[in-house]
Short mmCIF file of C-alpha atoms in Angstrom, two decimals:
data_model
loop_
_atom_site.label_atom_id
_atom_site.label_comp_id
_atom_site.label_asym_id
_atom_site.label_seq_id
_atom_site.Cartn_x
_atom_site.Cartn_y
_atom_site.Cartn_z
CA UNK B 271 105.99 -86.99 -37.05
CA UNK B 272 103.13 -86.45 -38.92
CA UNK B 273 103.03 -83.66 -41.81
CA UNK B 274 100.53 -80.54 -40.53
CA UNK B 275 99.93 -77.54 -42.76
CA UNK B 276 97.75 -74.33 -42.39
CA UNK B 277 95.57 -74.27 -44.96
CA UNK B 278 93.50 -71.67 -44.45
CA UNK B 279 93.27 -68.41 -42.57
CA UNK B 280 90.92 -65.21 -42.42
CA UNK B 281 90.86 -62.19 -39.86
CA UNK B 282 88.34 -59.85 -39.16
CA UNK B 283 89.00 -56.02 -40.04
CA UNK B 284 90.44 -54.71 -36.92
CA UNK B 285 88.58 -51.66 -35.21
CA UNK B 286 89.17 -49.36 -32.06
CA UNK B 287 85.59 -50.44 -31.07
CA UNK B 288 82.97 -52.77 -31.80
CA UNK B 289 80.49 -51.69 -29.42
CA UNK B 290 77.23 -52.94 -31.93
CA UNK B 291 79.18 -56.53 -31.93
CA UNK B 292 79.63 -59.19 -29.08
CA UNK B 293 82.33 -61.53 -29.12
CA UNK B 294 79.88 -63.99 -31.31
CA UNK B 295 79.05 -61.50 -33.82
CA UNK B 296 82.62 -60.33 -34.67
CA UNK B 297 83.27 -64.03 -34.78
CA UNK B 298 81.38 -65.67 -37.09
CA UNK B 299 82.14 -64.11 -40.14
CA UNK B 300 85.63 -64.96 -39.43
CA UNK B 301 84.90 -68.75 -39.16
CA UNK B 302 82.54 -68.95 -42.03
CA UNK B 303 85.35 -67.51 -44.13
CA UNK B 304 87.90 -69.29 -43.32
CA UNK B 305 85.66 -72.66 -43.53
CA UNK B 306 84.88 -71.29 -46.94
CA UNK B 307 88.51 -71.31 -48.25
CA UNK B 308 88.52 -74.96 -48.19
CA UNK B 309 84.86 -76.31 -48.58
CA UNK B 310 85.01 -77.77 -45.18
CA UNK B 311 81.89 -78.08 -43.06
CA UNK B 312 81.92 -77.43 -39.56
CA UNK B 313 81.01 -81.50 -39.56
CA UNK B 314 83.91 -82.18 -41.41
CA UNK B 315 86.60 -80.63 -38.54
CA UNK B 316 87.94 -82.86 -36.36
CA UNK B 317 89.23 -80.66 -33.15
CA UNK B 318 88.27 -77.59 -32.30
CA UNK B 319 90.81 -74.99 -30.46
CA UNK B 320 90.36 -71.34 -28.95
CA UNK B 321 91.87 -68.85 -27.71
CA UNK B 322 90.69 -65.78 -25.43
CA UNK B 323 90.90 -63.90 -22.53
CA UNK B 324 88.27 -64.05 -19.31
CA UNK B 325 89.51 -60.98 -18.34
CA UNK B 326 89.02 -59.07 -21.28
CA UNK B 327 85.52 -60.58 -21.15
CA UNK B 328 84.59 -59.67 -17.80
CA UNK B 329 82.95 -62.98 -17.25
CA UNK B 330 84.38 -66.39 -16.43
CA UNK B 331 83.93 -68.98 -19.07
CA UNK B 332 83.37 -66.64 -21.62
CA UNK B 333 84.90 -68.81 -24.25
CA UNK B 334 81.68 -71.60 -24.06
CA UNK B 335 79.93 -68.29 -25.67
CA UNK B 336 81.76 -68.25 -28.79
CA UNK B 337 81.46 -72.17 -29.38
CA UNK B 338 77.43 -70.30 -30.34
CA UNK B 339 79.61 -68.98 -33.45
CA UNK B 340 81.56 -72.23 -34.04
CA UNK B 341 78.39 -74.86 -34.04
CA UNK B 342 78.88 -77.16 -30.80
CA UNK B 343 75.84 -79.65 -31.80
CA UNK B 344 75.94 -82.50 -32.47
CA UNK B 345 78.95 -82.94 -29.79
CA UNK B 346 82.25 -81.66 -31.38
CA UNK B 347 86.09 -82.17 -29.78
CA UNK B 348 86.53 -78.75 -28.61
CA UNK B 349 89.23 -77.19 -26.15
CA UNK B 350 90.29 -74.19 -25.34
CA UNK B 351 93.40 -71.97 -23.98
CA UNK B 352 93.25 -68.82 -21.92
CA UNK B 353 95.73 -67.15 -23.72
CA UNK B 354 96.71 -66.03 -27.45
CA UNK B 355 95.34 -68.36 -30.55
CA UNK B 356 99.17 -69.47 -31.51
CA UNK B 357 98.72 -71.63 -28.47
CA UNK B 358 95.80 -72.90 -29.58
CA UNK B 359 97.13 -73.59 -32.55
CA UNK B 360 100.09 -75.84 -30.86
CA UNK B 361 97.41 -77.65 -29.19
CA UNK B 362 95.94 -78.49 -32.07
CA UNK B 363 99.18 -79.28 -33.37
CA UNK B 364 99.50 -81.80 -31.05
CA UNK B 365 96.32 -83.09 -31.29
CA UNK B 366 97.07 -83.81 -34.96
CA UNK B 367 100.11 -85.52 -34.34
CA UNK B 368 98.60 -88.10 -32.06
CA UNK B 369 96.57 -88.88 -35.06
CA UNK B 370 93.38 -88.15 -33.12
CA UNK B 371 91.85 -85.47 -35.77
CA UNK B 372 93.14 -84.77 -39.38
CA UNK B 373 91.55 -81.55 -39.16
CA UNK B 374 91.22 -78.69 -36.90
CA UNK B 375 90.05 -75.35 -36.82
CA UNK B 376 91.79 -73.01 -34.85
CA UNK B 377 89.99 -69.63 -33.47
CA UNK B 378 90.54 -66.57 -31.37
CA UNK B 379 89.29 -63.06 -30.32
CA UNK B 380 89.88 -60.26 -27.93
CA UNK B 381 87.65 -57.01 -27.26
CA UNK B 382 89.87 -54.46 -25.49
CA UNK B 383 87.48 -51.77 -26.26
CA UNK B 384 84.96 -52.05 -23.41
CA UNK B 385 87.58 -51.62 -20.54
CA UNK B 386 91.04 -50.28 -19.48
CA UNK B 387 93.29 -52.40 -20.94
CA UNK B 388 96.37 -51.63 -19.61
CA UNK B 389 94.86 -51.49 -15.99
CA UNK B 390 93.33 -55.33 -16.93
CA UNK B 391 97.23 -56.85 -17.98
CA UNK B 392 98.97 -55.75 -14.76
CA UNK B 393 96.92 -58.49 -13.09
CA UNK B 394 98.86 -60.71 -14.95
CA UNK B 395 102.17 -59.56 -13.07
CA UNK B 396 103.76 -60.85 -9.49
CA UNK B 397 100.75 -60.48 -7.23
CA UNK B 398 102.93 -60.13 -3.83
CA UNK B 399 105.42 -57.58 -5.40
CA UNK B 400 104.83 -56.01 -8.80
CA UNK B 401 100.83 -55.82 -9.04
CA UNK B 402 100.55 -53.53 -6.42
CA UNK B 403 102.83 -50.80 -7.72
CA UNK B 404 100.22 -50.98 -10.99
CA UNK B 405 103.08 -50.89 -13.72
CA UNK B 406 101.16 -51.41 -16.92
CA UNK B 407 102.31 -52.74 -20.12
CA UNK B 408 103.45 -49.38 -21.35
CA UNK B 409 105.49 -48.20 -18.52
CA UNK B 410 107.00 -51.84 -18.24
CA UNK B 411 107.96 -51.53 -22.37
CA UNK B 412 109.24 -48.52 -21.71
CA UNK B 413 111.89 -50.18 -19.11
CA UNK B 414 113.14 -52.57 -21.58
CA UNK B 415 113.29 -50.09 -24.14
CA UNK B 416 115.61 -47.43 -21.80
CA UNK B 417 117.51 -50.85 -21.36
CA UNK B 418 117.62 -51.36 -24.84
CA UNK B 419 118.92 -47.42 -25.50
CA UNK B 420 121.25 -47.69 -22.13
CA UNK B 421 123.21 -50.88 -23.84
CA UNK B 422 123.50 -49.06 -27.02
CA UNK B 423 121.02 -51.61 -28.74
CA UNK B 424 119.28 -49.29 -30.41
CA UNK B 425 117.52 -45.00 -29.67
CA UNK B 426 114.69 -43.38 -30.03
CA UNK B 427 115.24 -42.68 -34.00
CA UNK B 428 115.58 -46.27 -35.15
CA UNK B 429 112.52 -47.06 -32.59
CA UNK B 430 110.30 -44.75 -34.76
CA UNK B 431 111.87 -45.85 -38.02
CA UNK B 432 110.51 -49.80 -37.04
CA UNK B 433 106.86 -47.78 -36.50
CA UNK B 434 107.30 -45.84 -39.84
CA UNK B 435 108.28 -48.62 -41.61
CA UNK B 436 105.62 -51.15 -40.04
CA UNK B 437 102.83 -48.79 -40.72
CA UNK B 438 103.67 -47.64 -44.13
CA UNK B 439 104.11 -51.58 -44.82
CA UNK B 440 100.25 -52.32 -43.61
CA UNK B 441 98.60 -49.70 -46.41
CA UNK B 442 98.60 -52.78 -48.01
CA UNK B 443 96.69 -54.84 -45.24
CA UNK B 444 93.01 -54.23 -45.83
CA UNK B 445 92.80 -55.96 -41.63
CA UNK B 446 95.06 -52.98 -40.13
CA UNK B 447 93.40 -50.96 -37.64
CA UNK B 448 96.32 -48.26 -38.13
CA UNK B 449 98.69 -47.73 -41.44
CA UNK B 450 100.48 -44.97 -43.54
CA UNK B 451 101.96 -41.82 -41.61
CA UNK B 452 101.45 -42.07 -38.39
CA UNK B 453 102.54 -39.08 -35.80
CA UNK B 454 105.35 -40.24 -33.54
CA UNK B 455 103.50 -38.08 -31.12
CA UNK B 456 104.31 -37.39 -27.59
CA UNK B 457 105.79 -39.51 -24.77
CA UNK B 458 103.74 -41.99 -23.81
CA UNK B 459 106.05 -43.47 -20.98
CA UNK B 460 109.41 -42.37 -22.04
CA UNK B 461 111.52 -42.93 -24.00
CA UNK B 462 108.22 -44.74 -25.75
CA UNK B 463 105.91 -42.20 -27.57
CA UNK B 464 102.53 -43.18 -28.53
CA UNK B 465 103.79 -44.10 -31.83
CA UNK B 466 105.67 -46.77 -30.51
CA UNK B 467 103.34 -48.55 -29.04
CA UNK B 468 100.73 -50.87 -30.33
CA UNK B 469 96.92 -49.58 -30.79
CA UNK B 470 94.04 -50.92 -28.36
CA UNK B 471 91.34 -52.27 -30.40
CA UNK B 472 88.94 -55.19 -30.91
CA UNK B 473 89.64 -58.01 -33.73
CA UNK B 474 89.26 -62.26 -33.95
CA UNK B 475 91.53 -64.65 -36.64
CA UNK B 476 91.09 -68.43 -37.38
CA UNK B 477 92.71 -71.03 -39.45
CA UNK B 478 92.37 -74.57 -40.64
CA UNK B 479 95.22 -77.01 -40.11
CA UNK B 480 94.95 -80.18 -42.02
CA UNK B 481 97.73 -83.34 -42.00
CA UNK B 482 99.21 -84.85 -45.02
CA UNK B 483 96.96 -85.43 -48.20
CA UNK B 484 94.05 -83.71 -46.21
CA UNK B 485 96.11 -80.73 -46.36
CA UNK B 486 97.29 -80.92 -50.19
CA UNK B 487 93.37 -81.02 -51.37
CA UNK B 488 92.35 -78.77 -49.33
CA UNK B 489 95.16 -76.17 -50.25
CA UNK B 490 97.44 -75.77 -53.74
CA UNK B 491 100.25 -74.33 -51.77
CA UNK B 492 100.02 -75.28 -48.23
CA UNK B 493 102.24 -73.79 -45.24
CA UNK B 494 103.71 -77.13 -43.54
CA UNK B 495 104.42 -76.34 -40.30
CA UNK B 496 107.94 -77.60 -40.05
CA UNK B 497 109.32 -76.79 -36.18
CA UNK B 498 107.22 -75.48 -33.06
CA UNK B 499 107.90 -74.72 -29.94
CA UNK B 500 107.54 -72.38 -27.22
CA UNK B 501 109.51 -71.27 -24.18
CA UNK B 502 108.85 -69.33 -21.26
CA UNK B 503 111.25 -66.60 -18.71
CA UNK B 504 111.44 -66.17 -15.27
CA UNK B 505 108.39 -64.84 -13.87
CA UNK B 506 109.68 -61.79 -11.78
CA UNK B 507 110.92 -58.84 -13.96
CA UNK B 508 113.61 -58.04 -11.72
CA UNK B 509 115.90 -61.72 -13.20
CA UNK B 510 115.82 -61.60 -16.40
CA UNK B 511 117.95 -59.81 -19.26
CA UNK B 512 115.16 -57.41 -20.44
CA UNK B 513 117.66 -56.68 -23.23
CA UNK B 514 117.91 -60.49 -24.18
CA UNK B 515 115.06 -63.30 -24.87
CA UNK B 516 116.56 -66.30 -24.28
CA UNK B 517 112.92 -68.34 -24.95
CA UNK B 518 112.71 -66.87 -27.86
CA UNK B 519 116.34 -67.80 -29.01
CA UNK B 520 115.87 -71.25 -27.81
CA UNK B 521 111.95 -71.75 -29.24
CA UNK B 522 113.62 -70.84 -32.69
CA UNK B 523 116.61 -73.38 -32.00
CA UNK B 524 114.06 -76.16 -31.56
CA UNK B 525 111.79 -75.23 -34.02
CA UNK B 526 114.70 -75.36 -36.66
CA UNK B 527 114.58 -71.97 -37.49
CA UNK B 528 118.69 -71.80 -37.79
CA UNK B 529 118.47 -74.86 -39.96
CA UNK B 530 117.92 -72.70 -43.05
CA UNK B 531 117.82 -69.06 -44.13
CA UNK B 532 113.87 -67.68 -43.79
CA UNK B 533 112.64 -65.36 -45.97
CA UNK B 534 110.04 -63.75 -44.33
CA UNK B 535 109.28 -62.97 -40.50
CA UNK B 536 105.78 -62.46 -38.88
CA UNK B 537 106.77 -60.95 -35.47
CA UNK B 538 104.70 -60.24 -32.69
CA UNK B 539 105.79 -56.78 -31.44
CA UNK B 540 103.44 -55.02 -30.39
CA UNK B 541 106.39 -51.90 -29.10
CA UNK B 542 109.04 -51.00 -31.55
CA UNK B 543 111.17 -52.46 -29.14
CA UNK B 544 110.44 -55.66 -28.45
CA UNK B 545 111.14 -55.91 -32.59
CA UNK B 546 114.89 -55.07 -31.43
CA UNK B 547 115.07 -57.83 -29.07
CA UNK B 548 113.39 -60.69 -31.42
CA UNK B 549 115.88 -59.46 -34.56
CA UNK B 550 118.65 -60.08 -31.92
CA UNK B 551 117.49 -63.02 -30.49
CA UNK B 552 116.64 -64.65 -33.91
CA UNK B 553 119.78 -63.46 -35.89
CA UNK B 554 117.14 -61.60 -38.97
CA UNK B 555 119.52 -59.46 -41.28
CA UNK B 556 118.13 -57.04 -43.45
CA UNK B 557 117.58 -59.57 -46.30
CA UNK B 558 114.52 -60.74 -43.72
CA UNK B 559 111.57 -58.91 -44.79
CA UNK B 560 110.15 -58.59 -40.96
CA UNK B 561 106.41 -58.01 -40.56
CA UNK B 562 105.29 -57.54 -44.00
CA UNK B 563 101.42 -57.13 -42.45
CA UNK B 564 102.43 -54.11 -40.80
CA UNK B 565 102.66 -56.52 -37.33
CA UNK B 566 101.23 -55.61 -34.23
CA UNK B 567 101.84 -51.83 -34.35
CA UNK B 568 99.79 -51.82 -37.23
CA UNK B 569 96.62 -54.30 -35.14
CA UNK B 570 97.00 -55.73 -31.96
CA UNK B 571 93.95 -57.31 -30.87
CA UNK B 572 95.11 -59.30 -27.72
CA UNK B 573 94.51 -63.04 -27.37
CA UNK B 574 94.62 -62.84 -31.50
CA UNK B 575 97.60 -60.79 -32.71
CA UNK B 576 99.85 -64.09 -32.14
CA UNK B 577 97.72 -66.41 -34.13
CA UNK B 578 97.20 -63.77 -36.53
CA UNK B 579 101.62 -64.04 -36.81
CA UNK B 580 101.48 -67.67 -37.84
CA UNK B 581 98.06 -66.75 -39.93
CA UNK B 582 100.11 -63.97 -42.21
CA UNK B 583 102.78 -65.85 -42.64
CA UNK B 584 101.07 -68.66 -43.62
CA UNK B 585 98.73 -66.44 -46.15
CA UNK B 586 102.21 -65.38 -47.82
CA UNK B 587 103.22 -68.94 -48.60
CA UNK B 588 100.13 -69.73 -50.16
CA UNK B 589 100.51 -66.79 -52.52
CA UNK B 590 103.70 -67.83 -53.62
CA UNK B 591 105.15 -64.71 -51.76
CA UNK B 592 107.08 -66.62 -49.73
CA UNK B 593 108.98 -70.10 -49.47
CA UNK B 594 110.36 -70.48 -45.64
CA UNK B 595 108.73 -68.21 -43.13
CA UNK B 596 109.32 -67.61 -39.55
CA UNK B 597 106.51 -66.53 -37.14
CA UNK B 598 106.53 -65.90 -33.52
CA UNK B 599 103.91 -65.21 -30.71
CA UNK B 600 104.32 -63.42 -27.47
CA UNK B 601 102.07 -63.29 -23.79
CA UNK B 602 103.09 -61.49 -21.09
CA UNK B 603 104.99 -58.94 -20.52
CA UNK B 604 108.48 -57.34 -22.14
CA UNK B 605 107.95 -61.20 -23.96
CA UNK B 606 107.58 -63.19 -21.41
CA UNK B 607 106.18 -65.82 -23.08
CA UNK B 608 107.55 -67.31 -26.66
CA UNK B 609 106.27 -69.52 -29.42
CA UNK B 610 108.18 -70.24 -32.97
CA UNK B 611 107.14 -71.50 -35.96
CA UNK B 612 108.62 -72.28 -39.22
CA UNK B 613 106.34 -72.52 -41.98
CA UNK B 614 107.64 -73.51 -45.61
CA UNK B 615 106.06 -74.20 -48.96
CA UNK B 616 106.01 -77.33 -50.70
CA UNK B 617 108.77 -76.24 -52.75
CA UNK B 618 111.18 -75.21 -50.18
CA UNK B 619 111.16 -78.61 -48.65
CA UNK B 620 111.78 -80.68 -51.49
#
């Protein structure tokens, strides 16, 4: 397999709304930065891969918009997912290996703002069965999280220690939409307050992947992507383990994430939580410093806060903060949907 590396990564500053901006507009300052970081041209890229959401949008094909930001003439290789950037970025993983492109830039965005966003994600549940009772991401959290409390998995005080923690930990994240104290406040759905949950708000994130010697001149420390994968559960609530994640537990086992002690985990969880599932279902001890960006409680912009995972735990390597990093990306709901990645320095590998 060939070597892959992020070299690059930049994120907008993530805001409750961006009602002067369309999707373009919050967009391209993103991409030039991240081009930027490594001198590339848009020219010089050899696949192009997104990541958004139509419904979010309001419009179909909303993502041939953004190529406006990205620079779409003369003819670039461009492709796009309708879901978070990390699986972008494993297509253009893939797209790497087959040694089609030794570059690629990897892009995505998500306005919640302009609607009601937990209204627009219970479209994305059982249409026969579930849909029609409307249970939206909160109230379907706040299942797994009495499940969590009921198998003595974790309560409501360590629930609001993970927020504490993950918001005091993103004062240091210029990006974060919400940091420092935050009020636990009241119940949201119990036993979730508002606290617990993530905040709704608008936000985009790209990076460069590069293969090889592409990726050491672009980069001094590059963040090799050493395992990917992703896994996903039954559809229908009502089978699975809401306790357990199984995908995420075997993306991890594939990736090679159990091959060596990490260092650092970027986890996307956007309820305090799902965190207690993903520590479980990953094996992180307290030597594991978990979501040192403040995570998804601190900005979840949807269709970005995955790729924005791999992008902060990537940024940490190339500081020399980190040597092996985990990250993980979830879609869907009570993580329904898993990708892993293990990132390491140069240093760690040899």
């Amino acid at each position: 397999m060939r070597e892959v590396a992020i070299v690059a990564f930049a994120q907008s500053d993530h805001l409750r709304r961006t009602d002067e901006l369309s999707e373009v507009e919050m967009l391209m300052p993103v991409l030039h930065r991240v081009l930027d970081t490594t001198g590339l041209r848009t020219s010089d890229i050899g696949f192009t891969c997104s990541g958004s959401s139509d419904y979010l949008a309001g419009r179909a094909f909303s993502f041939t918009m953004a190529l406006d930001g990205v620079g779409a003439h003369p003819p670039i290789s461009e492709s796009h997912v309708e879901m978070d950037g990390a699986w972008a970025l494993y297509e253009a993983w893939v797209k790497i290996q087959t040694g089609e492109a030794d570059t690629a830039l990897v892009y995505a965005y998500g306005k919640s703002s302009p609607g009601q966003v937990r209204d627009v994600l219970t479209r994305q549940l059982d249409p026969y069965y579930a849909a029609p009772l409307w249970p939206d991401s909160v109230a379907l959290a706040a299942l797994q999280a009495q499940a969590l409390i009921d198998a003595g998995d974790t309560d409501e005080d360590a629930l609001a220690a993970i927020a504490a923690r993950s918001r005091q930990d993103a004062s240091a994240n210029p990006h974060a939409q919400l940091s420092g104290p935050v009020p636990a406040g009241d119940y949201l759905v119990r036993p979730l307050r508002t606290g617990d949950c993530p905040p709704i708000g608008d936000g985009a994130a790209a990076v460069i992947l590069a293969a090889g010697d592409t990726a050491r001149a672009l980069c001094e420390r590059p963040a090799w992507i050493r395992g990917i994968d992703h896994r996903i559960e039954a559809h229908s609530l009502g089978v699975r383990e809401l306790t357990a994640s199984p995908s995420t537990r075997l993306a991890a086992e594939r990736a090679g994430a159990f091959d060596r002690p990490v260092d650092t985990a970027e986890l996307h969880a956007p309820f305090t939580s799902q965190e207690v599932v993903l520590r479980k279902a990953l094996g992180l001890g307290d030597d594991v410093r978990v979501n040192p960006s403040g995570g998804a409680l601190a900005a979840n912009p949807l269709m970005a806060a995955g790729l924005i995972r791999l992008g902060e735990a990537a940024a940490r390597i190339h500081r020399g903060e980190s040597d092996r990093a985990l990250a993980h990306a979830t879609s869907g709901p009570c993580l329904q949907q898993n990708l892993v990645a293990v990132l390491e320095g140069e240093s760690a590998h040899a």
